[in-house]
mmCIF file of C-alpha atoms in Angstrom:
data_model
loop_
_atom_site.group_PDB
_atom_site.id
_atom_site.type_symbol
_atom_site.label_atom_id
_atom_site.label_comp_id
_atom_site.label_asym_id
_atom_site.label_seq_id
_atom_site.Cartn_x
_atom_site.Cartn_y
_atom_site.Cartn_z
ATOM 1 C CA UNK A 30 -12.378 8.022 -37.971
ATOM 2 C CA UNK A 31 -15.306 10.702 -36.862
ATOM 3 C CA UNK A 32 -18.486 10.702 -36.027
ATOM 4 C CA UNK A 33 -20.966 11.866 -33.467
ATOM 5 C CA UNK A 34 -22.481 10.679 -29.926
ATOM 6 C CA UNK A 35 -24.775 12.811 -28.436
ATOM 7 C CA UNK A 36 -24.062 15.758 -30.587
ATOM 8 C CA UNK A 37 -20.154 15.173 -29.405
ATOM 9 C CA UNK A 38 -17.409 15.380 -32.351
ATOM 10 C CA UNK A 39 -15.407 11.482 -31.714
ATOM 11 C CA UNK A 40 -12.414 10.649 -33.521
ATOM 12 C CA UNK A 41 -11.960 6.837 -32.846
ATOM 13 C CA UNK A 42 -8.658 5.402 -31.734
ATOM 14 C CA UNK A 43 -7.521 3.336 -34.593
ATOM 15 C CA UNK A 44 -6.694 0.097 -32.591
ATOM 16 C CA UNK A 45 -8.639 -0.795 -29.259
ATOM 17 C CA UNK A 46 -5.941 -1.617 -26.393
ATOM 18 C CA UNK A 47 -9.123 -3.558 -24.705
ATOM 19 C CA UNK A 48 -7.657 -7.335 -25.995
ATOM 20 C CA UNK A 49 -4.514 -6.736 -24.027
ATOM 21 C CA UNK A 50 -6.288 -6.006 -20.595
ATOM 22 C CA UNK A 51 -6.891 -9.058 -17.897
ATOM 23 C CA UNK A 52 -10.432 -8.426 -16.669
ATOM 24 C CA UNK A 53 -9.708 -10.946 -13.652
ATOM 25 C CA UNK A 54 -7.089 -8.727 -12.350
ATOM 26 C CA UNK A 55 -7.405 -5.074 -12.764
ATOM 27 C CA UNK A 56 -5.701 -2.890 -9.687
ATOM 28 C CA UNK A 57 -7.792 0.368 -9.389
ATOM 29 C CA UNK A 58 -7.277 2.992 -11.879
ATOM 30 C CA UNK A 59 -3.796 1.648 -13.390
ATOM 31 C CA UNK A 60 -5.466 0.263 -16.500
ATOM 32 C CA UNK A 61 -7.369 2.944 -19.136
ATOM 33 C CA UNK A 62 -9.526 2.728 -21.630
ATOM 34 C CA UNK A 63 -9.228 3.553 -25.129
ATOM 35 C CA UNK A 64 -10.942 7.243 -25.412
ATOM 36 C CA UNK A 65 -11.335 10.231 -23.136
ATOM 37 C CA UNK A 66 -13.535 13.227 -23.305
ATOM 38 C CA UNK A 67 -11.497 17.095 -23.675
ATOM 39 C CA UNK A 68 -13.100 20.320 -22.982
ATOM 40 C CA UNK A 69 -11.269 23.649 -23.207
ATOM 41 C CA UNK A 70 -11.889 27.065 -22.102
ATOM 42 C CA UNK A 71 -10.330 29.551 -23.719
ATOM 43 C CA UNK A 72 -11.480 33.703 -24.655
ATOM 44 C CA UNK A 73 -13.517 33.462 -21.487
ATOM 45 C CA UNK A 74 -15.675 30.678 -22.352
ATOM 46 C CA UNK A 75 -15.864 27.099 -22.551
ATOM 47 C CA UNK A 76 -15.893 25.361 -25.600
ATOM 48 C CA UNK A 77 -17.176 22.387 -27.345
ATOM 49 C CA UNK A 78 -16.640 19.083 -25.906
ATOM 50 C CA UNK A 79 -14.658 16.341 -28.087
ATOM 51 C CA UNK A 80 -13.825 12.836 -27.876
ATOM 52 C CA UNK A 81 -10.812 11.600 -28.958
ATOM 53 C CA UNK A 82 -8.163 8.878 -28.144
ATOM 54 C CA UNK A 83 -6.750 8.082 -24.501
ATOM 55 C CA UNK A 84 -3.229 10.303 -25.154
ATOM 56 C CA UNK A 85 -0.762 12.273 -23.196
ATOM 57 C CA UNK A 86 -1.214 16.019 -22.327
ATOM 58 C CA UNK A 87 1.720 18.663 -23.399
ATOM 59 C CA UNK A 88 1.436 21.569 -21.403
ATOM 60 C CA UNK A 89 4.056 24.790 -21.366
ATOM 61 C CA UNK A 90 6.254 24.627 -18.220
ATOM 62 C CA UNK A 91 4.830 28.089 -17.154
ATOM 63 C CA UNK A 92 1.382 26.453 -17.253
ATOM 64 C CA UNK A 93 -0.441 27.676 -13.480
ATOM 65 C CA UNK A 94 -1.320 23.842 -12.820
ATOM 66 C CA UNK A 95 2.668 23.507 -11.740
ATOM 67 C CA UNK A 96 2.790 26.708 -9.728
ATOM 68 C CA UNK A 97 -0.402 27.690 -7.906
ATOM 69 C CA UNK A 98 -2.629 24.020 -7.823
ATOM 70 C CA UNK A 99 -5.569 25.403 -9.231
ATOM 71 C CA UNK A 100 -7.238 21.464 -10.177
ATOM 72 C CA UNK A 101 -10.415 19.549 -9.102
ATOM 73 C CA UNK A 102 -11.816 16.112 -9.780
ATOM 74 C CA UNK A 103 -14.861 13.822 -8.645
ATOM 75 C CA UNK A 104 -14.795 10.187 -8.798
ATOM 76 C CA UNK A 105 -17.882 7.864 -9.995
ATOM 77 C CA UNK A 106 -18.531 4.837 -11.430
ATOM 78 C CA UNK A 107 -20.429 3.054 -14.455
ATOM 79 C CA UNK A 108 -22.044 0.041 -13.655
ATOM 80 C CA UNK A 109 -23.545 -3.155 -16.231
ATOM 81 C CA UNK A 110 -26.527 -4.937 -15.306
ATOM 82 C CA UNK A 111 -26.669 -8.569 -16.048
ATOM 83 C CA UNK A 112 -28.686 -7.174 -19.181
ATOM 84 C CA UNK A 113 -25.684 -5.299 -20.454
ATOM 85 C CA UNK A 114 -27.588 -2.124 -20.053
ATOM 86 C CA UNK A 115 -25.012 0.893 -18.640
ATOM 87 C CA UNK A 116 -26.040 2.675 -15.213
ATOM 88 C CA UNK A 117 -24.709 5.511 -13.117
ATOM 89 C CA UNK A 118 -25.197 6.523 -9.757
ATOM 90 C CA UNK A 119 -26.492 9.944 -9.073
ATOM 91 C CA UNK A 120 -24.308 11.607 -11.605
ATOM 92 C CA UNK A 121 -25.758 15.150 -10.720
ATOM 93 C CA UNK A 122 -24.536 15.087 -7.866
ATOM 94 C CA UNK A 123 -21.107 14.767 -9.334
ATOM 95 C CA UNK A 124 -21.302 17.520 -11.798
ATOM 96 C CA UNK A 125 -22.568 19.941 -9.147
ATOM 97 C CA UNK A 126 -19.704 19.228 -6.237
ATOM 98 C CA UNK A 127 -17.561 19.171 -9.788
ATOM 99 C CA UNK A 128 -18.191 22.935 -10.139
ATOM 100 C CA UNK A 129 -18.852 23.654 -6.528
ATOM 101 C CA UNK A 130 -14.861 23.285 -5.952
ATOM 102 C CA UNK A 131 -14.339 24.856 -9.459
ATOM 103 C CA UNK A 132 -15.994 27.881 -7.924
ATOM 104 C CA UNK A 133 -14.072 27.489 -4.696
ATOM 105 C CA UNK A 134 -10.330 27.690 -7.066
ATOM 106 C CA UNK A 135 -11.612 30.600 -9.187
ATOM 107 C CA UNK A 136 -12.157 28.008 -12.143
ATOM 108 C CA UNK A 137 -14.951 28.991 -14.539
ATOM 109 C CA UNK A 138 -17.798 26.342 -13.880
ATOM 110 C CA UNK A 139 -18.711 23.880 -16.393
ATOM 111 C CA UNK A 140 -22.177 23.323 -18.646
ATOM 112 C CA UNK A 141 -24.174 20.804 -16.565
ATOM 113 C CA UNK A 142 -24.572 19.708 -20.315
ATOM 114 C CA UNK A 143 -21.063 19.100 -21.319
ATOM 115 C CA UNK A 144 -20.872 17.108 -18.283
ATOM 116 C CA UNK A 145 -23.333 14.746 -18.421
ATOM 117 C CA UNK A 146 -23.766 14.727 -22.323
ATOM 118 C CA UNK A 147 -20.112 13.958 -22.991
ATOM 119 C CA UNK A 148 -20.052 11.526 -19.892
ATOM 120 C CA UNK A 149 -22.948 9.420 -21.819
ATOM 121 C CA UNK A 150 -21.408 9.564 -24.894
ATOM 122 C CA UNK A 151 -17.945 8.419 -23.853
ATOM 123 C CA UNK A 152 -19.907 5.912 -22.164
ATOM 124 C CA UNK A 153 -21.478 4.642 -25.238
ATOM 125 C CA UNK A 154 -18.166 4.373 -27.038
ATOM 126 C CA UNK A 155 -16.303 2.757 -24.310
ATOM 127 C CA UNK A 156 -18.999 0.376 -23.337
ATOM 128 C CA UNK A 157 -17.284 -2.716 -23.701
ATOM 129 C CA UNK A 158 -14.962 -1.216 -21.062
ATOM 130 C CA UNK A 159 -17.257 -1.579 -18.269
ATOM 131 C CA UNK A 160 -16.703 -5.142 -16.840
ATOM 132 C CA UNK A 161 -19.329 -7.559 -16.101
ATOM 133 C CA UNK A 162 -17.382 -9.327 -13.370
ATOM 134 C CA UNK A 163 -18.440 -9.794 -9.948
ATOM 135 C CA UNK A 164 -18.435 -6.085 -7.952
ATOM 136 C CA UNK A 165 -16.326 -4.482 -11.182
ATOM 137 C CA UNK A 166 -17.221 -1.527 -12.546
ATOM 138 C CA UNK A 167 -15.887 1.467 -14.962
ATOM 139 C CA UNK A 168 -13.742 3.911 -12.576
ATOM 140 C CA UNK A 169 -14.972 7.215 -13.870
ATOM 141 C CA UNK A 170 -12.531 10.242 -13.506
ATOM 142 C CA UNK A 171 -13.692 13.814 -14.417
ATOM 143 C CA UNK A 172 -11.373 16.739 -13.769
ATOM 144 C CA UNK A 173 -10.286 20.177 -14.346
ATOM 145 C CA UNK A 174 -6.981 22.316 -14.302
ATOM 146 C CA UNK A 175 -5.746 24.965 -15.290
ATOM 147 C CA UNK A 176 -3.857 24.956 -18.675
ATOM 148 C CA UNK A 177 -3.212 28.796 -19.240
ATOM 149 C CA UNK A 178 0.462 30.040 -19.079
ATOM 150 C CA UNK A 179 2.119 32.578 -16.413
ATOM 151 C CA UNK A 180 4.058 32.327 -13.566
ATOM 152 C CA UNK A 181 2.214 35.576 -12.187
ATOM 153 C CA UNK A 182 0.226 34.414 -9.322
ATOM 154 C CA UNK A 183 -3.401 34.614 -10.666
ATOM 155 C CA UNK A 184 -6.107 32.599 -12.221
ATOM 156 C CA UNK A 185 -5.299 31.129 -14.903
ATOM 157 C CA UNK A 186 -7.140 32.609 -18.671
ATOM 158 C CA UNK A 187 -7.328 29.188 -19.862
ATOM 159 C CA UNK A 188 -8.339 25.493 -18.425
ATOM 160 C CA UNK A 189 -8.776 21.863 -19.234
ATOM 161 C CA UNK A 190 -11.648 19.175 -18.542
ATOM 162 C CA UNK A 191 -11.209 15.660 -19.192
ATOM 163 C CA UNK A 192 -12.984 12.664 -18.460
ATOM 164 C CA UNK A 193 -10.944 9.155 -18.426
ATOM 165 C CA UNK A 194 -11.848 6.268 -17.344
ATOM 166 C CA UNK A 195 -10.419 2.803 -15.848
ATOM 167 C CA UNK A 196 -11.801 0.108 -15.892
ATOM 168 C CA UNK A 197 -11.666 -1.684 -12.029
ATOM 169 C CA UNK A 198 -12.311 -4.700 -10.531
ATOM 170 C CA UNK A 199 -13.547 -5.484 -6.758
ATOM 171 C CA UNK A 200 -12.569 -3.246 -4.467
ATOM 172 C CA UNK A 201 -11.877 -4.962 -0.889
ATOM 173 C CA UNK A 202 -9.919 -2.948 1.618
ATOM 174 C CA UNK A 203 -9.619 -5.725 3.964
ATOM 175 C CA UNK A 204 -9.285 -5.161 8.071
ATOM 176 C CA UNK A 205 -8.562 -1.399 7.900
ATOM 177 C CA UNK A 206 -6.787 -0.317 11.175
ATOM 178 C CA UNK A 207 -6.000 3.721 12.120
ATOM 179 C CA UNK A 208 -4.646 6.194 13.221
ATOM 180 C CA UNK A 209 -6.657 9.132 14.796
ATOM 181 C CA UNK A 210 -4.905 11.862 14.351
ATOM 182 C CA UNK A 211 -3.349 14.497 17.079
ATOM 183 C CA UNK A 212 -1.243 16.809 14.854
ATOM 184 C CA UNK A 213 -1.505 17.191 11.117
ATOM 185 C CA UNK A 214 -4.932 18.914 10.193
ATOM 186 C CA UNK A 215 -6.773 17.606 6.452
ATOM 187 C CA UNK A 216 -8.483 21.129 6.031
ATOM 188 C CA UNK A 217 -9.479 24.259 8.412
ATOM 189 C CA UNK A 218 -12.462 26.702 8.482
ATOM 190 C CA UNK A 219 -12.360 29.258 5.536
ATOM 191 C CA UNK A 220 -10.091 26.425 3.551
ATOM 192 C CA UNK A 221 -10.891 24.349 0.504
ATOM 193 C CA UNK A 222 -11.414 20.800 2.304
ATOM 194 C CA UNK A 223 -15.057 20.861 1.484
ATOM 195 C CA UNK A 224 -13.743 21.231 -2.956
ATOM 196 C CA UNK A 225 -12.217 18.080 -4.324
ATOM 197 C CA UNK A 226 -8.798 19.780 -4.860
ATOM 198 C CA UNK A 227 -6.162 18.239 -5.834
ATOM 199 C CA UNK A 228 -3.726 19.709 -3.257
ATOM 200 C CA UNK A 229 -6.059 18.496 -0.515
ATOM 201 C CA UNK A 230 -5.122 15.106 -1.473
ATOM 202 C CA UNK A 231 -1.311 15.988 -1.380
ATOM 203 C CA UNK A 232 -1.371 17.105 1.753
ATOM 204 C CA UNK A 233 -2.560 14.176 3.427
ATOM 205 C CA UNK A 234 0.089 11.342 2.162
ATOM 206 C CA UNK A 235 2.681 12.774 4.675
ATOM 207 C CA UNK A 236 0.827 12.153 7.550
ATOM 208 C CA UNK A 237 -0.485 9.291 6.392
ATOM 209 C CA UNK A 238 2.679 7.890 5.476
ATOM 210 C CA UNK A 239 3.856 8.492 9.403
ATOM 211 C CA UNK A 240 0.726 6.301 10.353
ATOM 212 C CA UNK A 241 1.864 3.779 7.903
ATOM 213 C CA UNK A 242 5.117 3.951 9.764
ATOM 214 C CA UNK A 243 3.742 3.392 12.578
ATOM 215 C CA UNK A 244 2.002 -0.097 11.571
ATOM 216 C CA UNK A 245 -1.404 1.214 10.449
ATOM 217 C CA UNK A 246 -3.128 1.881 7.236
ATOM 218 C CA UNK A 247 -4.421 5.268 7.485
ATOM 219 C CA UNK A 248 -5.495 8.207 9.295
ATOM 220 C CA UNK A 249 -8.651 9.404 10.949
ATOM 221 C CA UNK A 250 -8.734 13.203 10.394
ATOM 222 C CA UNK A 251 -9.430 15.437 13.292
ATOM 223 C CA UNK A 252 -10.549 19.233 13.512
ATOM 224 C CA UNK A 253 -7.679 21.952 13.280
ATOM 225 C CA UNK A 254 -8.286 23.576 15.986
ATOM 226 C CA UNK A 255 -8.141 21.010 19.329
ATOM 227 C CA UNK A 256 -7.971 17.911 17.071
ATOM 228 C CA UNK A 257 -10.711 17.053 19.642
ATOM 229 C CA UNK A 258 -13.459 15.857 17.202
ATOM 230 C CA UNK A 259 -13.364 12.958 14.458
ATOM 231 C CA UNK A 260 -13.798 14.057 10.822
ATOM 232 C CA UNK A 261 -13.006 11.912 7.591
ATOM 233 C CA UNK A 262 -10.953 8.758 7.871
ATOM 234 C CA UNK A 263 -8.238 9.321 4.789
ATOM 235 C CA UNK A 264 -9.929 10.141 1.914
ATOM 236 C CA UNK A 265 -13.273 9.008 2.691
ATOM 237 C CA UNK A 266 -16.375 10.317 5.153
ATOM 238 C CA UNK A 267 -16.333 8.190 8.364
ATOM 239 C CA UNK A 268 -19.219 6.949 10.425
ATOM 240 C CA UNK A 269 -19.060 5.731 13.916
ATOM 241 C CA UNK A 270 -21.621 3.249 15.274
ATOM 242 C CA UNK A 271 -21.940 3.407 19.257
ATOM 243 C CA UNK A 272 -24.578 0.789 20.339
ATOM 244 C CA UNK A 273 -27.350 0.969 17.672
ATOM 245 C CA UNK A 274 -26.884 4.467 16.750
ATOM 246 C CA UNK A 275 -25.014 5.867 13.428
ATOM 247 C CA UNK A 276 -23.503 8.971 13.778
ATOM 248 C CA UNK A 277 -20.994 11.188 11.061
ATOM 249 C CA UNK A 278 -19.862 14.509 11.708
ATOM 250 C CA UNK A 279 -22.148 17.421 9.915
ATOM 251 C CA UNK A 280 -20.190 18.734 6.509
ATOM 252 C CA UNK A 281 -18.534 21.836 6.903
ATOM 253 C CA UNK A 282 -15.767 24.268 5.161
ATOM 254 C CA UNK A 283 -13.299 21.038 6.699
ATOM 255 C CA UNK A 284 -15.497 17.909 5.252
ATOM 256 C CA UNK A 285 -16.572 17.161 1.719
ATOM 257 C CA UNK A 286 -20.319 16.420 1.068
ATOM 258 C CA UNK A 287 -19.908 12.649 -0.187
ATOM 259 C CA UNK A 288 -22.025 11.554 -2.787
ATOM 260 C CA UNK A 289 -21.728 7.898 -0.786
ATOM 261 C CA UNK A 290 -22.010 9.408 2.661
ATOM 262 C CA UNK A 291 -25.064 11.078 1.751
ATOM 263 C CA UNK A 292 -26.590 7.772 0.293
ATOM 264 C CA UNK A 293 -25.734 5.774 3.354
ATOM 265 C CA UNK A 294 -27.677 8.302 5.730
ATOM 266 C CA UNK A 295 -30.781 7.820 3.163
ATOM 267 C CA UNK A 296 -30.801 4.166 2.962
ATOM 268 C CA UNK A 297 -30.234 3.935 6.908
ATOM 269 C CA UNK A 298 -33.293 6.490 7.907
ATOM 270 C CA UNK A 299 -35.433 3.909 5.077
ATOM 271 C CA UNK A 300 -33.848 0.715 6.892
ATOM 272 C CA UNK A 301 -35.164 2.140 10.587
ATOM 273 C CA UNK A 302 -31.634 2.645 11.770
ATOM 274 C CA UNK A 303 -31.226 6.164 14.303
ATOM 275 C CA UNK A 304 -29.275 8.139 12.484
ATOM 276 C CA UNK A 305 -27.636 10.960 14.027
ATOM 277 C CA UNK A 306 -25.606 13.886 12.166
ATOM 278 C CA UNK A 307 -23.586 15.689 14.799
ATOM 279 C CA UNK A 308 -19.880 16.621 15.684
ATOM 280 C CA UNK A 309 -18.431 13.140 17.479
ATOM 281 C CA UNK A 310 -15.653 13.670 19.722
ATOM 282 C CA UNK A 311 -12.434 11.625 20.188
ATOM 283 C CA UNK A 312 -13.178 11.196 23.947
ATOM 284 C CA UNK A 313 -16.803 9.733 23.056
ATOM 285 C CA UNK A 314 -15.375 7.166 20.524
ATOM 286 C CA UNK A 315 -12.454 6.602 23.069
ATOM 287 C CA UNK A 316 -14.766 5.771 25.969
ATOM 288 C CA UNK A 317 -17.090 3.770 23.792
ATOM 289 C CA UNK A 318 -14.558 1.722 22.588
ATOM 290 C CA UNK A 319 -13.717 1.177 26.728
ATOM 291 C CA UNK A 320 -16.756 -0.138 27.798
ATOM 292 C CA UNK A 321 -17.682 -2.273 24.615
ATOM 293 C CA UNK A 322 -20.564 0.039 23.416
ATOM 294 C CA UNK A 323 -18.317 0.622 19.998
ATOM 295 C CA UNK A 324 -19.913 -1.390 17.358
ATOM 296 C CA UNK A 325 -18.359 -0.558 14.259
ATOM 297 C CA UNK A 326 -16.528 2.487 12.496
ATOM 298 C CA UNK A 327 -16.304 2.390 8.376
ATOM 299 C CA UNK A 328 -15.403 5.178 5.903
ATOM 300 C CA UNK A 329 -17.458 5.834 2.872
ATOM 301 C CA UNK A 330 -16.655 6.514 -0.463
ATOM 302 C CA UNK A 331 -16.607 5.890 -4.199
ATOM 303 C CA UNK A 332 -13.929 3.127 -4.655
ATOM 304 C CA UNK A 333 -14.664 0.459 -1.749
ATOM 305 C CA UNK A 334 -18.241 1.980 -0.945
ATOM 306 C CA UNK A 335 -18.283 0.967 2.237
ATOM 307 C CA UNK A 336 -14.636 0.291 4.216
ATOM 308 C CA UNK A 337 -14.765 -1.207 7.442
ATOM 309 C CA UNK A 338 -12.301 -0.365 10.020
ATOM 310 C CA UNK A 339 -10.809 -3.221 12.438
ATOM 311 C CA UNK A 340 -8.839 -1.263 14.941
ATOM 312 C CA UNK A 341 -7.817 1.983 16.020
ATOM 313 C CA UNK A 342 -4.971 3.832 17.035
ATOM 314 C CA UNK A 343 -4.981 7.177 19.626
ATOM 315 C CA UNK A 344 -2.004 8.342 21.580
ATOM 316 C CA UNK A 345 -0.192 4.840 21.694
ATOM 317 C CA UNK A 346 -3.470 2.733 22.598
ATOM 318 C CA UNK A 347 -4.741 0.618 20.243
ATOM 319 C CA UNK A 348 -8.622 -0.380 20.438
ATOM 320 C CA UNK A 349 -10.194 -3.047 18.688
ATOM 321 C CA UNK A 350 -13.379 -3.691 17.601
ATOM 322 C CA UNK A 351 -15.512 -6.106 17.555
ATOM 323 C CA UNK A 352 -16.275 -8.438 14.400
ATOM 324 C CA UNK A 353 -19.996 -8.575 14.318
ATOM 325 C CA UNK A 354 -21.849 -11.165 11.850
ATOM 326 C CA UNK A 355 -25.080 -8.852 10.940
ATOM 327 C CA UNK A 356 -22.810 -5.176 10.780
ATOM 328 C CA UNK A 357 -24.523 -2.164 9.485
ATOM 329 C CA UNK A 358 -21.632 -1.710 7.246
ATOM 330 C CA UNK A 359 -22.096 -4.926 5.551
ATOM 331 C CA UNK A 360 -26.068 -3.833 5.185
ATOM 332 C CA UNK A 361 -25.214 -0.457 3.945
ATOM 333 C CA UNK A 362 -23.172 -1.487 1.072
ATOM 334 C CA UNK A 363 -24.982 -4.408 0.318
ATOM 335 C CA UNK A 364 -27.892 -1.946 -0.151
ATOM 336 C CA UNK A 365 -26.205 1.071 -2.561
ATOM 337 C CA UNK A 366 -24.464 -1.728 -4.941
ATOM 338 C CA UNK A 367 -27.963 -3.527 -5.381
ATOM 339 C CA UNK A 368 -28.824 -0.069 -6.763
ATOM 340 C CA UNK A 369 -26.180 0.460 -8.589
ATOM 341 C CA UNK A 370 -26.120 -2.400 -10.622
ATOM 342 C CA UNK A 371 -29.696 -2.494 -10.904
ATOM 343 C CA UNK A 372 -30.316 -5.777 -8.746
ATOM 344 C CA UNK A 373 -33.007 -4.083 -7.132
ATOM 345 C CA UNK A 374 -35.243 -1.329 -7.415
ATOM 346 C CA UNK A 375 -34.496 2.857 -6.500
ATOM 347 C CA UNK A 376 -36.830 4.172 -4.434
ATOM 348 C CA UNK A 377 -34.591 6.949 -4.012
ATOM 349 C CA UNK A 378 -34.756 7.728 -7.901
ATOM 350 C CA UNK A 379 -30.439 7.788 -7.773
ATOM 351 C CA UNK A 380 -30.055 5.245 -10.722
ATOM 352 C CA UNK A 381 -29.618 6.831 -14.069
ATOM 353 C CA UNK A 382 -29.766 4.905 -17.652
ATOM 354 C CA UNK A 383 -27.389 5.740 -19.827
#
């Protein structure tokens, strides 16, 4: 069955899958909904967007996705208001970073329009998706690779872009304790860690998986060069909260621009909190930690929002910290999810209908 959302071509799956799916108990992104969005480039340009059924992808073996990594992908959310209505948060900022890495791999950047038109209509389709639970929301997963053939090593001539979705419930990370890290490096000056590449994500599950080893959860990330300073904590932005003072390290070439890091040092400057963005070195944390001026340390990111971190690992000394009853983490998050499911109004103008 056809028809058309927002000037998109949709050809409806014949049965919805959405009767067999326990809203209660959804892990993150294992459960999908029934349609996805498809864009292809081909002849040098990109061309129209469709919707069609949540399927598998056949590729050739020689595609250049399998031999030279050239893919990118953001994460977002949808959100339902105890009207029903549909929100997103700050979904411009997705489609730019989306084609910031795509310039960064040599991928030919996407329509702003494609993006966000097909996102809305997908969203309108899939609506009933979204789920009205307590803290759930519709994982939102846009990415691009690279479909043309060749095992020469060059950009591919032809791509894919797809947006699928699963739905998710609460995300709770629990007591979060890691690792800093004193070998591995995330990213390095002239690299791709500031792109959302796919084969920056790769290379972090071996080190990670040593932490994990090692009795902790994940890794804090630390510069390539003296592994002196504290970057990202696994695949979120970290921030570090020494006496009443928030502080994350400045992006860079190394650090990705989070859409959720860059909300959190908003709503903290509006909430009077000092708010500093500056390089924060493992000795500082270290000797914070030491004489009990450590508050609280939390990554940032799409899935939990805000993750607080319990303890801390740095050449075999463990550090806890303290459990505090009014945190700024607790604040923080409490603050973007009233905006995001429209409990509360957006000064920031971040919330968008769709």
């Amino acid at each position: 069955m056809e028809n058309i959302i927002n000037n998109i071509p949709v050809t409806k799956c014949e049965k919805s899958k959405i009767s067999d799916v326990d809203f209660n108990n959804l892990a993150f992104g294992s459960v999908f909904s029934d349609h996805m969005l498809v864009c292809d480039y081909k002849n040098g340009a990109w061309e129209t967007p469709t919707i069609v059924p949540y399927q598998p992808i056949t590729l050739d073996p020689s595609a250049k996705i399998f031999h030279y990594g050239q893919s990118i992908f953001e994460g977002m959310k949808a959100y339902k208001d105890t009207n029903e209505d549909v929100w997103l948060f700050r979904p411009m900022d997705n489609c730019k970073r989306l084609n910031i890495s795509a310039k960064r791999l040599a991928i030919p950047e996407l329509p702003e329009a494609y993006f966000m038109e097909g996102l809305k209509a997908l969203l309108k389709l899939d609506s009933n998706w979204i789920p009205t639970n307590s803290g759930g929301s519709l994982y939102i997963r846009p990415f691009i690779f690279a479909s043309g053939n060749g095992f020469h090593a060059s950009p591919a001539n032809a791509y894919k872009f797809i947006i699928a979705t699963a739905p998710s419930g609460a995300y709770f990370s629990g007591k979060v304790k890691v690792a800093i890290e004193e070998k591995y490096s995330r990213s390095a000056n002239g690299g791709v860690g500031y792109a959302k590449a796919g084969g920056n994500y790769a290379g972090q599950f071996y080190p990670t998986q040593l932490a994990i080893q090692k009795g902790y959860n994940q890794v804090i990330w630390t510069d390539d060069n003296t592994h002196e300073y504290i970057e990202e904590a696994g695949a979120m932005n970290i921030f570090v909260r020494i006496n009443d003072t928030l502080m994350t390290a400045p992006t860079s070439d190394r650090i990705l621009d989070g859409i959720t890091r860059k909300s959190i040092i908003e709503i903290a400057k509006a909430e009077g909190i000092n708010v500093e963005v500056k390089k924060i070195s493992v000795n500082e944390v270290v000797e914070a930690a030491k004489n009990g001026s450590l508050k609280e340390m939390f990554g940032s990111g799409t899935a939990a929002v805000v993750s607080p971190i319990a303890a801390f690992g740095y050449k075999g000394t463990d550090y806890d910290l303290p459990e505090l009853e009014n945190s700024y983490a607790s604040l923080l998050k409490k603050r973007i999810t009233d905006i995001q499911y429209n409990r509360t109004d957006d000064p920031f103008g971040w919330r968008v209908k769709v």
